[in-house]
Coordinates of C-alpha atoms in Angstrom, one line a residue:
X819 CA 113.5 76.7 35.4
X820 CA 110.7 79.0 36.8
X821 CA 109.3 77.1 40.5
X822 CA 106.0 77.6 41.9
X823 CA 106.8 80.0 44.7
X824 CA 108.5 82.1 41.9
X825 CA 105.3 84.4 41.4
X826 CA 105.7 87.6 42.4
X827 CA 108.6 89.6 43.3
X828 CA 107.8 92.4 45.6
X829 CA 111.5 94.0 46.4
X830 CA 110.4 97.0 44.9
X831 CA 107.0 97.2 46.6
X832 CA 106.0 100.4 47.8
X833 CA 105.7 100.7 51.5
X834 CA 101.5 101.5 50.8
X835 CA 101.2 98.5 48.6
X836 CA 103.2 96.1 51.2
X837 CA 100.4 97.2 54.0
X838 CA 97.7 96.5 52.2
X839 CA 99.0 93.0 51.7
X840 CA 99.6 92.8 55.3
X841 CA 96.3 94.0 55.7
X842 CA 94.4 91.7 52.9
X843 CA 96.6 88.5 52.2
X844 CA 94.9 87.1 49.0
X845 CA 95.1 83.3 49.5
X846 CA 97.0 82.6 46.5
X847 CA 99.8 85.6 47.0
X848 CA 103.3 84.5 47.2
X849 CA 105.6 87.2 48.4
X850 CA 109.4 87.7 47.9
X851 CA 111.9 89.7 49.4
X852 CA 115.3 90.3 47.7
X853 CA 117.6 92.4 50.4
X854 CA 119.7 94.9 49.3
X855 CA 123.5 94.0 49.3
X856 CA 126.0 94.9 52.2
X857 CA 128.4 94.1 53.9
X858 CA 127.4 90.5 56.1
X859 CA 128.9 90.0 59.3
X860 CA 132.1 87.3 59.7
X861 CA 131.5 83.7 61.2
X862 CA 134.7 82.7 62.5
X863 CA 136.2 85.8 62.6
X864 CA 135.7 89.0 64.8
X865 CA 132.1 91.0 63.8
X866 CA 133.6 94.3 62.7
X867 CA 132.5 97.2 65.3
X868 CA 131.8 99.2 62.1
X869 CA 128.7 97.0 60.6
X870 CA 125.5 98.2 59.7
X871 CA 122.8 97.6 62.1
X872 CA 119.5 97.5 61.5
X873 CA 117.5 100.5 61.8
X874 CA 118.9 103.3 64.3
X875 CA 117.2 101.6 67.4
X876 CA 119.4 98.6 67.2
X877 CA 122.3 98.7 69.7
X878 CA 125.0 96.3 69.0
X879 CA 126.7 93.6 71.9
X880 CA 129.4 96.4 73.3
X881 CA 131.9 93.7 72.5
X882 CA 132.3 93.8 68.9
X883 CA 134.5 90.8 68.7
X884 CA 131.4 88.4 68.5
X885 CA 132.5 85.0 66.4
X886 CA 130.4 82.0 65.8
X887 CA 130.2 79.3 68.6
X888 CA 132.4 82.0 70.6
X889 CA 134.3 80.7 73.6
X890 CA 133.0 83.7 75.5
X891 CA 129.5 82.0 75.4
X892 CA 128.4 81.3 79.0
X893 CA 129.7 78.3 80.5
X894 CA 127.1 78.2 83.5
X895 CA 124.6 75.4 82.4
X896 CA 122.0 77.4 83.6
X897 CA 118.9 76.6 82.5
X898 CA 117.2 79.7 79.6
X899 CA 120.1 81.5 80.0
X900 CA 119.8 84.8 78.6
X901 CA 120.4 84.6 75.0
X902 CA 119.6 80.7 75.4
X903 CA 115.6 80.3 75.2
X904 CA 113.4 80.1 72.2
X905 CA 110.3 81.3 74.5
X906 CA 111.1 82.4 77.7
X907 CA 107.0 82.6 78.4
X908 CA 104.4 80.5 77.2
X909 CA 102.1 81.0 74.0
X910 CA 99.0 80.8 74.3
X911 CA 96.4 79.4 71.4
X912 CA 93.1 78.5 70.2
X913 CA 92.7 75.1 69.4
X914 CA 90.6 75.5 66.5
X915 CA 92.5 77.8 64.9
X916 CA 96.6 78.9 65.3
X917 CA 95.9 82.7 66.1
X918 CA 97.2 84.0 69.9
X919 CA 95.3 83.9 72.5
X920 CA 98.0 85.7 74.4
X921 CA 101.8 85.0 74.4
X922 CA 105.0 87.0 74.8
X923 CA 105.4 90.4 72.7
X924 CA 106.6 90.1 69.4
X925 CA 110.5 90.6 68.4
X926 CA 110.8 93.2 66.2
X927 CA 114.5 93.2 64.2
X928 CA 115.8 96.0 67.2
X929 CA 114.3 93.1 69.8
X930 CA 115.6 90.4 68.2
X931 CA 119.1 91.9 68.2
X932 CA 119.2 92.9 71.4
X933 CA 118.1 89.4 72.5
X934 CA 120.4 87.0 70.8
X935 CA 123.2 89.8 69.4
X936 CA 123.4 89.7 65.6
X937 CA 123.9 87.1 63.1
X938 CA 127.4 85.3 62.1
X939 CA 128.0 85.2 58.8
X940 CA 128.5 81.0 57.9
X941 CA 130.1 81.0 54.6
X942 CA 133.4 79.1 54.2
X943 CA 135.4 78.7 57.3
X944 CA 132.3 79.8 58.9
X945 CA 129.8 77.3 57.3
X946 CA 132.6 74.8 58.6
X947 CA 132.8 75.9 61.6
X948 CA 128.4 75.3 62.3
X949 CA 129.0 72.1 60.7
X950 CA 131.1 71.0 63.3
X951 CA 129.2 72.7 66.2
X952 CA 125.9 71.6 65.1
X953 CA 127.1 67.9 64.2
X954 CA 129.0 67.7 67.9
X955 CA 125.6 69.1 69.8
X956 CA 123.7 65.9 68.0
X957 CA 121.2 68.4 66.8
X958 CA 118.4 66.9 65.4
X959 CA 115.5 67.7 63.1
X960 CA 112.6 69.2 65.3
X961 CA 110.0 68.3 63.1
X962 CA 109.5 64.6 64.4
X963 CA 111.6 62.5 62.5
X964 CA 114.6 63.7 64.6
X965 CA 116.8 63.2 61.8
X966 CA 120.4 64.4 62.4
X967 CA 120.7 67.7 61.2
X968 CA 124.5 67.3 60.4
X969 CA 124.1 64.0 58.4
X970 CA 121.4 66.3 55.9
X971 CA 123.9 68.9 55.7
X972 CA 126.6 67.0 54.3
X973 CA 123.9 65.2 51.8
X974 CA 123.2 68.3 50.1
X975 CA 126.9 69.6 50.3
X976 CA 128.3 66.2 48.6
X977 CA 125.8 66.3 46.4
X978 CA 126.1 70.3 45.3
X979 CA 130.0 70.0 44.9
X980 CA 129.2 66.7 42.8
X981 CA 126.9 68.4 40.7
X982 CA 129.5 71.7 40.8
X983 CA 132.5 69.2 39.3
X984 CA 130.4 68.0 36.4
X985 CA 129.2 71.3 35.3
X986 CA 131.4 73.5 32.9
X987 CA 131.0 76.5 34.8
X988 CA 131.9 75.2 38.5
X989 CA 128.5 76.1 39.5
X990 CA 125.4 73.4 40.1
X991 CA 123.3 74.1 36.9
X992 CA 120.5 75.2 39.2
X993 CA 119.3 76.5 42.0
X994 CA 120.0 75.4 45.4
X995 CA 116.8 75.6 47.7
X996 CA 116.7 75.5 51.2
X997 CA 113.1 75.5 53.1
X998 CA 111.5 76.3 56.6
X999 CA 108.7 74.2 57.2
X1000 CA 106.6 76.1 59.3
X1001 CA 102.8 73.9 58.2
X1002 CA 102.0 72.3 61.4
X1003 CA 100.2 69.1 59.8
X1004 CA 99.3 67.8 63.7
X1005 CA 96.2 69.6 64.6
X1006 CA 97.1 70.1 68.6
X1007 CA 100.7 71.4 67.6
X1008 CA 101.2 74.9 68.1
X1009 CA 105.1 75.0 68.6
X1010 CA 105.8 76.7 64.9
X1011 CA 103.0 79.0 64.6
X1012 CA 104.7 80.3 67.9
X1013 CA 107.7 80.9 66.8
X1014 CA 107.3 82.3 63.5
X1015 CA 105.0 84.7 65.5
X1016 CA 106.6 85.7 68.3
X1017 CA 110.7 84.9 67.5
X1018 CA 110.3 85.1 63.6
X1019 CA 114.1 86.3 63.4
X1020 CA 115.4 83.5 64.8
X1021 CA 114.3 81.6 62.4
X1022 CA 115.1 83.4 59.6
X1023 CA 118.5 83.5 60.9
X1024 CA 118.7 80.0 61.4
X1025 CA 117.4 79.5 57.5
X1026 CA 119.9 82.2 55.8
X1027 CA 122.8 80.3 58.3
X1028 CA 121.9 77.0 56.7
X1029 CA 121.7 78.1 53.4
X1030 CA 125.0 79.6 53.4
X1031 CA 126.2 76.1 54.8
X1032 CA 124.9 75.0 52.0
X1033 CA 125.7 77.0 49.2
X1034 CA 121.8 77.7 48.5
X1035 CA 120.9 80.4 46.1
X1036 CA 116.9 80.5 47.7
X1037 CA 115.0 80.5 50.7
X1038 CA 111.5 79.4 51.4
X1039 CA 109.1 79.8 54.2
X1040 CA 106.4 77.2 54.0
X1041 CA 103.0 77.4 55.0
X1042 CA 99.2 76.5 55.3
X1043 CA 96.7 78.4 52.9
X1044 CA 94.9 79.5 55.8
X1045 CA 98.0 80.6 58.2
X1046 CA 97.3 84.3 57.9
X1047 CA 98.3 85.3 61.4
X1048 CA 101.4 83.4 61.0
X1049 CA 102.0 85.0 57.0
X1050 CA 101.7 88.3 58.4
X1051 CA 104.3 88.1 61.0
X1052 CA 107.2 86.2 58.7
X1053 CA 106.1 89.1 55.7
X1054 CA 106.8 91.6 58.4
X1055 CA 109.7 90.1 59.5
X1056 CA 111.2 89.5 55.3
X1057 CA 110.3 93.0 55.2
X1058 CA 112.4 94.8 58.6
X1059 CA 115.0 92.9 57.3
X1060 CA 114.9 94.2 53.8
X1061 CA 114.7 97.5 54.9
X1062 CA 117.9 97.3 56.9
X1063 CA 119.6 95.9 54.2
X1064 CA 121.1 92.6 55.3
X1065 CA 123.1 90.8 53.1
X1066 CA 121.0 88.0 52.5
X1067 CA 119.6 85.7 50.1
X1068 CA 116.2 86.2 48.4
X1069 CA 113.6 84.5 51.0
X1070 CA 110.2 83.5 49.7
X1071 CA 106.9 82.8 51.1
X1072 CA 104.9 80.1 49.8
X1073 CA 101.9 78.3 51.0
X1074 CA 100.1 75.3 50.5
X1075 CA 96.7 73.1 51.8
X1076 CA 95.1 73.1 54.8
X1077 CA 96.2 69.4 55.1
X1078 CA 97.7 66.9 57.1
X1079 CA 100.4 66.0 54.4
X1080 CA 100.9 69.6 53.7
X1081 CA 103.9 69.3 56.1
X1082 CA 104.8 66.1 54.9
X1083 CA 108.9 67.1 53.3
X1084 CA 108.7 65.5 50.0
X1085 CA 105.0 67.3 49.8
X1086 CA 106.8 70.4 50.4
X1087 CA 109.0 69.4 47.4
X1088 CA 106.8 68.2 45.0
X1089 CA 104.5 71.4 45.6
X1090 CA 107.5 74.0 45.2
X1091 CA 108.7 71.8 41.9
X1092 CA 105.1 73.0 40.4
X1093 CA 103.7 69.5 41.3
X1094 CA 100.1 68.4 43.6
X1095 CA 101.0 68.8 47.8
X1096 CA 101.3 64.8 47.6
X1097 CA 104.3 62.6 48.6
X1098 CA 107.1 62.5 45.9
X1099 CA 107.8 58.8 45.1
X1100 CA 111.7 59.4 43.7
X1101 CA 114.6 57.2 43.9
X1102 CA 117.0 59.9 44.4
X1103 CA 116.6 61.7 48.0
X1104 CA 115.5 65.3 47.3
X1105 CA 118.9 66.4 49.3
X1106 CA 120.9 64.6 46.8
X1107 CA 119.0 66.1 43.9
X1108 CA 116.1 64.7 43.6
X1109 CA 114.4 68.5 45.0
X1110 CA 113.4 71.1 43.2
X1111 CA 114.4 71.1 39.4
X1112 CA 116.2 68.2 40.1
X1113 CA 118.5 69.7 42.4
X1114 CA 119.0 69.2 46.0
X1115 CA 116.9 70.9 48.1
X1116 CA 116.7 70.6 51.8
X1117 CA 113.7 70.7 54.1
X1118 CA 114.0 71.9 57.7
X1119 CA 111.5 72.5 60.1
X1120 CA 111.4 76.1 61.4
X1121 CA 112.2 74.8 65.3
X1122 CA 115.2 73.0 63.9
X1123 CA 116.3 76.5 62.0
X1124 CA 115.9 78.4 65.5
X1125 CA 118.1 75.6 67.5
X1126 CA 120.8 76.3 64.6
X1127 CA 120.5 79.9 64.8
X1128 CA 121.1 79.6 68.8
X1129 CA 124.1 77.5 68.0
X1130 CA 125.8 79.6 65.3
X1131 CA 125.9 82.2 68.2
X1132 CA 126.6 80.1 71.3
X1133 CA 128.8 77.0 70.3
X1134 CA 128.8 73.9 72.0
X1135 CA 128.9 76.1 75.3
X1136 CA 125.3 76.6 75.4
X1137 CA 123.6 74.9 78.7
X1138 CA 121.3 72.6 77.7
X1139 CA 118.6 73.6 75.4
X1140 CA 115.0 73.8 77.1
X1141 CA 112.2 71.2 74.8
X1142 CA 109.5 72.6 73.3
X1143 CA 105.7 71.4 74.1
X1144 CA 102.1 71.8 73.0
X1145 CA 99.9 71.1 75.8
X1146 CA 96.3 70.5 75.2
X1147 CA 94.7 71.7 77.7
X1148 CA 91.5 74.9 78.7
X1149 CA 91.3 78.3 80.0
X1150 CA 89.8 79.2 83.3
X1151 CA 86.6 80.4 80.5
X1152 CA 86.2 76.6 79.3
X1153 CA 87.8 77.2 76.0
X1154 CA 90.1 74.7 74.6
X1155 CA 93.9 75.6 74.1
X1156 CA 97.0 74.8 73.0
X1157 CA 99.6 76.1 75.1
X1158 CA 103.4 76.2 73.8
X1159 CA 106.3 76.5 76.4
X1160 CA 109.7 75.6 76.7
X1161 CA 110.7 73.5 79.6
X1162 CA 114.1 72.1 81.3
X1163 CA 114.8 68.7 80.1
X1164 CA 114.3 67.5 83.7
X1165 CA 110.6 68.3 83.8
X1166 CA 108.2 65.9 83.7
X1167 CA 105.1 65.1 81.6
X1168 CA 102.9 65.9 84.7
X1169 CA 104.9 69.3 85.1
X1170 CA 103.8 70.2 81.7
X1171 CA 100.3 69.1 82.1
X1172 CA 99.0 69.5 85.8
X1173 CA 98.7 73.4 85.6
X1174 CA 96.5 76.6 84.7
X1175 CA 96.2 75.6 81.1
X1176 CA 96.5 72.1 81.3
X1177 CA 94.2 69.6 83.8
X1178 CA 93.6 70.6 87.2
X1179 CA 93.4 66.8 88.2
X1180 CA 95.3 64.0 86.5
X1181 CA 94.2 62.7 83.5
X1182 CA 93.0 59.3 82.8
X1183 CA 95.7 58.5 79.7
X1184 CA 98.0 61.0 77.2
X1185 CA 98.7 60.9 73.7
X1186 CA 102.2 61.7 73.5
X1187 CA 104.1 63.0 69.9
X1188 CA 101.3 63.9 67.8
X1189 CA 98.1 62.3 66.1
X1190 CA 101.0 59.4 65.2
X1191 CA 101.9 59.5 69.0
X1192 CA 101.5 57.1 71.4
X1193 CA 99.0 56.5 74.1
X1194 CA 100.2 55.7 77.4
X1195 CA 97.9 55.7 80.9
X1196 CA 98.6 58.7 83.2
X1197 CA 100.5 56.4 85.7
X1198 CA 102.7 55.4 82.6
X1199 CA 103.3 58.8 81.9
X1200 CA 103.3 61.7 84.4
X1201 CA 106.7 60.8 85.7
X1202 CA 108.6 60.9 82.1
X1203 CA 111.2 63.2 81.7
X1204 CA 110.8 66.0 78.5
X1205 CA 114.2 65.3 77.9
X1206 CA 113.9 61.3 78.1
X1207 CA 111.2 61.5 75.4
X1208 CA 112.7 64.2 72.9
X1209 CA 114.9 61.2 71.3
X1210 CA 114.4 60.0 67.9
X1211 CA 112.3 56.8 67.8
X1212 CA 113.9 53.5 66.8
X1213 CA 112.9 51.6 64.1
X1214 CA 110.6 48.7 65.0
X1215 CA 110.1 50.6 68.4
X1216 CA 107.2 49.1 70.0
X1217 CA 104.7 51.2 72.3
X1218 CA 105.5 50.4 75.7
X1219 CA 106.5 53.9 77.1
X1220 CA 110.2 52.8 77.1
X1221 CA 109.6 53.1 73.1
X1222 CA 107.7 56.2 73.6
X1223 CA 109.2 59.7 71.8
X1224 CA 108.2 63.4 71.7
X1225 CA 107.6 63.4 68.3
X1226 CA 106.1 67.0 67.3
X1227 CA 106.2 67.8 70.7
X1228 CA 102.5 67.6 71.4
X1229 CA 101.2 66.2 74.8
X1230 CA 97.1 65.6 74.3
X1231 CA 95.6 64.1 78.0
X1232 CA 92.6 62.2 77.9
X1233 CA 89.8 63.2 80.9
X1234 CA 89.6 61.0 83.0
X1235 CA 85.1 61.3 82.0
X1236 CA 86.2 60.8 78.3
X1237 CA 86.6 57.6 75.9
X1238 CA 89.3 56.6 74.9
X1239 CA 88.0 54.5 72.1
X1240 CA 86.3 57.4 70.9
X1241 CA 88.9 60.0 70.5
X1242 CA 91.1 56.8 68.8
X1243 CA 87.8 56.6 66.1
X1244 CA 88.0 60.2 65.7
X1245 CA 91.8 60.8 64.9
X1246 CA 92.0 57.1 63.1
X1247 CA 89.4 58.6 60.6
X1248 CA 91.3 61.9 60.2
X1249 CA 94.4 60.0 59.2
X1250 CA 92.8 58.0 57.0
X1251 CA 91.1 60.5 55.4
X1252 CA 94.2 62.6 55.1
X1253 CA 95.9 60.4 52.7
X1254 CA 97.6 60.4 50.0
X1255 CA 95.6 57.9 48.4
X1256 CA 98.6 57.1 46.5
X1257 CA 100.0 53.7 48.0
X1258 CA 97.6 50.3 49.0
X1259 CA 98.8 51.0 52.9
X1260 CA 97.7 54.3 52.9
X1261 CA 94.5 53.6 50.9
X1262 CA 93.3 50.9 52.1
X1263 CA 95.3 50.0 55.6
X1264 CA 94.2 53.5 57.0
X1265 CA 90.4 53.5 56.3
X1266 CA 90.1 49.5 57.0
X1267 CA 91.7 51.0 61.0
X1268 CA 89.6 54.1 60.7
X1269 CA 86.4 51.8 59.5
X1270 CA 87.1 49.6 62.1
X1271 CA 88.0 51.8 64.8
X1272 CA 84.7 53.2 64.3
X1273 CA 82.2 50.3 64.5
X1274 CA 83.9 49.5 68.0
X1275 CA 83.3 53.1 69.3
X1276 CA 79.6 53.3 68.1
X1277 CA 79.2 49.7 69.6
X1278 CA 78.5 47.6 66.2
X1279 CA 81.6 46.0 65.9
X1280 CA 82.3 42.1 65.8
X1281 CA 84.0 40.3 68.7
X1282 CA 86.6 39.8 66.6
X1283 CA 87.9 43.5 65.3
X1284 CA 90.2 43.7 68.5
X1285 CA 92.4 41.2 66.3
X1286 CA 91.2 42.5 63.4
X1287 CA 93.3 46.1 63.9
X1288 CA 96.1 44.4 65.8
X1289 CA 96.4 41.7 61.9
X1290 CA 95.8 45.4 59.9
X1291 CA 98.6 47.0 61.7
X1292 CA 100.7 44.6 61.2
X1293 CA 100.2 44.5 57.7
X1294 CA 100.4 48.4 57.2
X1295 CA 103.3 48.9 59.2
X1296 CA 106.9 50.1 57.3
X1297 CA 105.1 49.6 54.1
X1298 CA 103.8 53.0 52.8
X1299 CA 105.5 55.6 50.6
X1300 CA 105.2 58.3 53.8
X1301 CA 104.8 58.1 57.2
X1302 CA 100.9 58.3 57.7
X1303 CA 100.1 54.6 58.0
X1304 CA 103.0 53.7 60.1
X1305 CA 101.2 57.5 62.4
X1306 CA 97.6 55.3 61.9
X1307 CA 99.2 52.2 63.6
X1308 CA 101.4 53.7 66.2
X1309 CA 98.0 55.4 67.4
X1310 CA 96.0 52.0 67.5
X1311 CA 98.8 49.9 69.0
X1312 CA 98.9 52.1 71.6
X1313 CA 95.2 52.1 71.9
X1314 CA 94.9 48.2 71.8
X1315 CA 97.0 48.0 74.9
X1316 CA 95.6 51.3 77.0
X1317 CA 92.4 51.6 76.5
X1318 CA 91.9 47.4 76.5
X1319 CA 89.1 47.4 79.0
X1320 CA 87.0 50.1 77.4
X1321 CA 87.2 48.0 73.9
X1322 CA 85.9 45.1 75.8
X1323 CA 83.0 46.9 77.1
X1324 CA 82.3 48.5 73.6
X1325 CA 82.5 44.6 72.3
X1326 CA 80.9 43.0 74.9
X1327 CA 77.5 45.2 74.2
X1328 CA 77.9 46.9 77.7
X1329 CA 78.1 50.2 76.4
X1330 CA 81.1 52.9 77.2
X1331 CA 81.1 53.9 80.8
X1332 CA 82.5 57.2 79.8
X1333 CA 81.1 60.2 78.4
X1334 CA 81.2 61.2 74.5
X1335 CA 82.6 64.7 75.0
X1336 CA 84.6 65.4 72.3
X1337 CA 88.6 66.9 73.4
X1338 CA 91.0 66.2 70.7
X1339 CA 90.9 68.8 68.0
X1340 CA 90.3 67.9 64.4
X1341 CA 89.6 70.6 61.6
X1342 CA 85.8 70.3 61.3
X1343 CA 84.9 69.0 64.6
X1344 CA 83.4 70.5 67.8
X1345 CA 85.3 69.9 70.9
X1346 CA 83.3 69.8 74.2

């Protein structure tokens, strides 16, 4: 069966033609990169001391004897250990769009290597082997959800040897797919855009690792339409390491929307299977084989690929892994940014916010996790630990900031001259007018909290719409086919109980006490 991201193949592509790709990037290209064949290094066993390294600059680890998860990893639980970090310095970017400000330089294949040392090979014993390592670390999927990375893994494994057993040639009667989801749906997240453009081998490491867990047969790197910085530096990447001829499965790049829901993993599905960018209502989980072709396919986001990658090479020895953040915040020049970095789990909210690119003076409130976060005042807040909040959130979790998670990693403060009520209208109505339009909670539930959210910020609401969102919400919530109501009523919940005197002034008639400056950035709208 012939996918949607099976449009062009470009392993033959001349070095000229390949540059003027990089240079043009037609919206609607999709490239593919089939390495040539050799020799892949052993997981599980010693890396042989005569493997091909990429490209004459590389210099391999003067041990040779480099297994997966070796014991020789550094015990010290020092804190970005070299070898350790994901960013060891901050990335800097615009908020209206996802290109660099200023970050750290690029790895190029020769950096990369010397960085992290070269990748493990994790078929058979190997694949084993990560299994464990990942499913004793209690990795978990970066993307939001936090979904245990191990527990996915052995989905699509049970699932592929099932599928192997019934077929006549031992084989699963298709293809295997395994994808790194690098389309940021949350608007102030910047976390993937700065990995796949500063540490874009990582991740491709981490996504050839899983799919040789796996027993995948294709790779995909999945983006927004309108990602060209970030398309450039992944095609660059495809493309050193097709040139040093690693031993690797064909890796595509596909795109999609410039959408919330573009992210969204059975999105990613359904638009890979040849379908619309929309939710896929199935009964059978895509990991299980209800993916691509009816096969199972599994979705990973590209953070969650770079933790695995780290693992594969450092073992449960690793110190702990630093948490990566999106801070909204502005440059010394006014201009609004997004600044990643990685921070010790000990840090606090207020570490991550009170600096340079963040808020000289506390905030008045934060939304913490995304544009489905949760509010919480600045005295709720600034003393969380990063590590405390990077937890997956229970079900039915309320939003007192005992409930509170990291989500996509985004921290967005609230001035303390802005209104709260107003920036709640603003990213209500973006939900709603993200979805789906596919389910009556998302229809209907999000635009009647948008609608409503709305009348109280321009002050022509009714007395009684405080209840009105807090009887919606509870109607909407764990009812839709995705996530984006239970993302519209997390955000008013939240709201409700922060930003409770402001509503009663909007109500009241008194008018806001705060200023209308817009600060939370949403495609289409000017930020103060």
């Amino acid at each position: 069966m012939t996918t949607a991201f099976e449009r062009q193949d470009l392993s033959s592509a001349p070095e000229a033609a390949f540059g003027d790709l990089l240079d043009g990037f037609p919206r609607t290209r999709t490239l593919r990169f089939a390495p040539d064949q050799t020799r892949p290094l052993s997981l599980g066993a010693q890396l042989s001391s005569d493997r091909r390294i990429p490209r004459a600059s590389v210099t391999p680890p003067r041990s040779a004897d480099v297994p997966i998860g070796s014991t020789e990893a550094p015990r010290t639980p020092t804190w970005l250990a070299p070898g350790h970090a994901l960013l060891d310095e901050e990335a800097v970017f615009g908020a209206d769009h996802r290109d660099c400000v200023f970050g750290p330089p690029v790895d190029l294949l020769a950096d990369h290597v010397a960085r992290y040392g070269p990748r493990p090979m994790t078929t058979g014993h190997g694949g084993a082997l990560l299994l464990r390592i990942v499913e004793e670390s209690g990795l978990a999927g970066r993307g939001g959800a936090q979904f245990p990375v191990a527990a996915k893994w052995r989905t699509v494994i049970r699932a592929v040897h099932e599928l192997a057993a019934r077929s006549s040639t031992g084989r699963p009667p298709g293809d295997i797919v395994v994808v790194a989801n690098g389309a940021e749906g949350e608007p102030a997240s910047a976390k993937d855009a700065a990995l796949l453009q500063h540490r874009p081998h990582v991740v491709l490491d981490g996504l050839v690792c899983v799919a040789e867990v796996i027993g995948a047969t294709r790779a995909v790197v999945w983006l927004h339409d309108s990602a060209y910085a970030t398309r450039a530096a992944v095609a660059r990447a495809l493309a050193e390491r097709r040139d040093a001829g690693l031993a690797e499965l064909p890796i595509t790049i596909a795109t999609g929307p410039d959408r919330y829901l573009t992210g969204e993993a059975n999105s990613v599905v359904r638009a890979l299977d040849g379908g619309p960018t929309l939710p896929w209502f199935r009964a059978i989980p895509v990991a299980a084989g209800g993916g691509i072709g009816g096969m199972p396919t599994l979705v990973h986001n590209v953070e969650t690929l770079a933790r695995t990658a780290l693992l594969a090479r450092t073992g449960t020895h690793a110190p702990m892994p630093g948490v990566l953040v999106t801070v909204l915040g502005r440059t010394p020049a006014d201009q609004q940014v997004l600044t990643v970095r990685e921070l010790a789990p000990e840090r606090t909210v207020a570490d991550a916010v009170l600096d340079r690119y963040g808020h000289w003076t506390a905030p008045r409130a934060v939304l913490i996790g995304g544009y489905g976060g949760t509010w919480l005042r600045w005295d709720e807040a600034a003393g969380l630990h990063l590590g405390g909040l990077d937890r997956r959130r229970a079900p039915g979790a309320g939003v007192a900031p005992r409930d509170v998670t990291l989500g996509a990693g985004v921290l967005a403060p609230l001035p303390v001259d802005a209104c709260g009520v107003t920036e709640t209208a603003a990213i209500a109505t973006y939900l709603a007018d993200s979805s789906a339009r596919q389910c009556g909670p998302c229809l209907f539930g999000t635009r009647a909290l948008a609608d409503t959210w709305t009348r109280i910020a321009r002050g022509t609401a009714r007395r009684s719409d405080a209840e009105h969102l807090a009887r919606i919400s509870g109607e909407v919530a764990r009812r839709g086919a995705c996530a984006l109501p239970d993302a519209a009523v997390n955000l008013t919940l939240s709201a409700l109980r922060v930003f409770a005197d402001d509503i009663d002034d909007h109500l009241a008639g008194a008018g806001c006490s705060h200023t209308n400056i817009a600060v939370m950035p949403i495609p289409g709208r000017e930020v103060a």
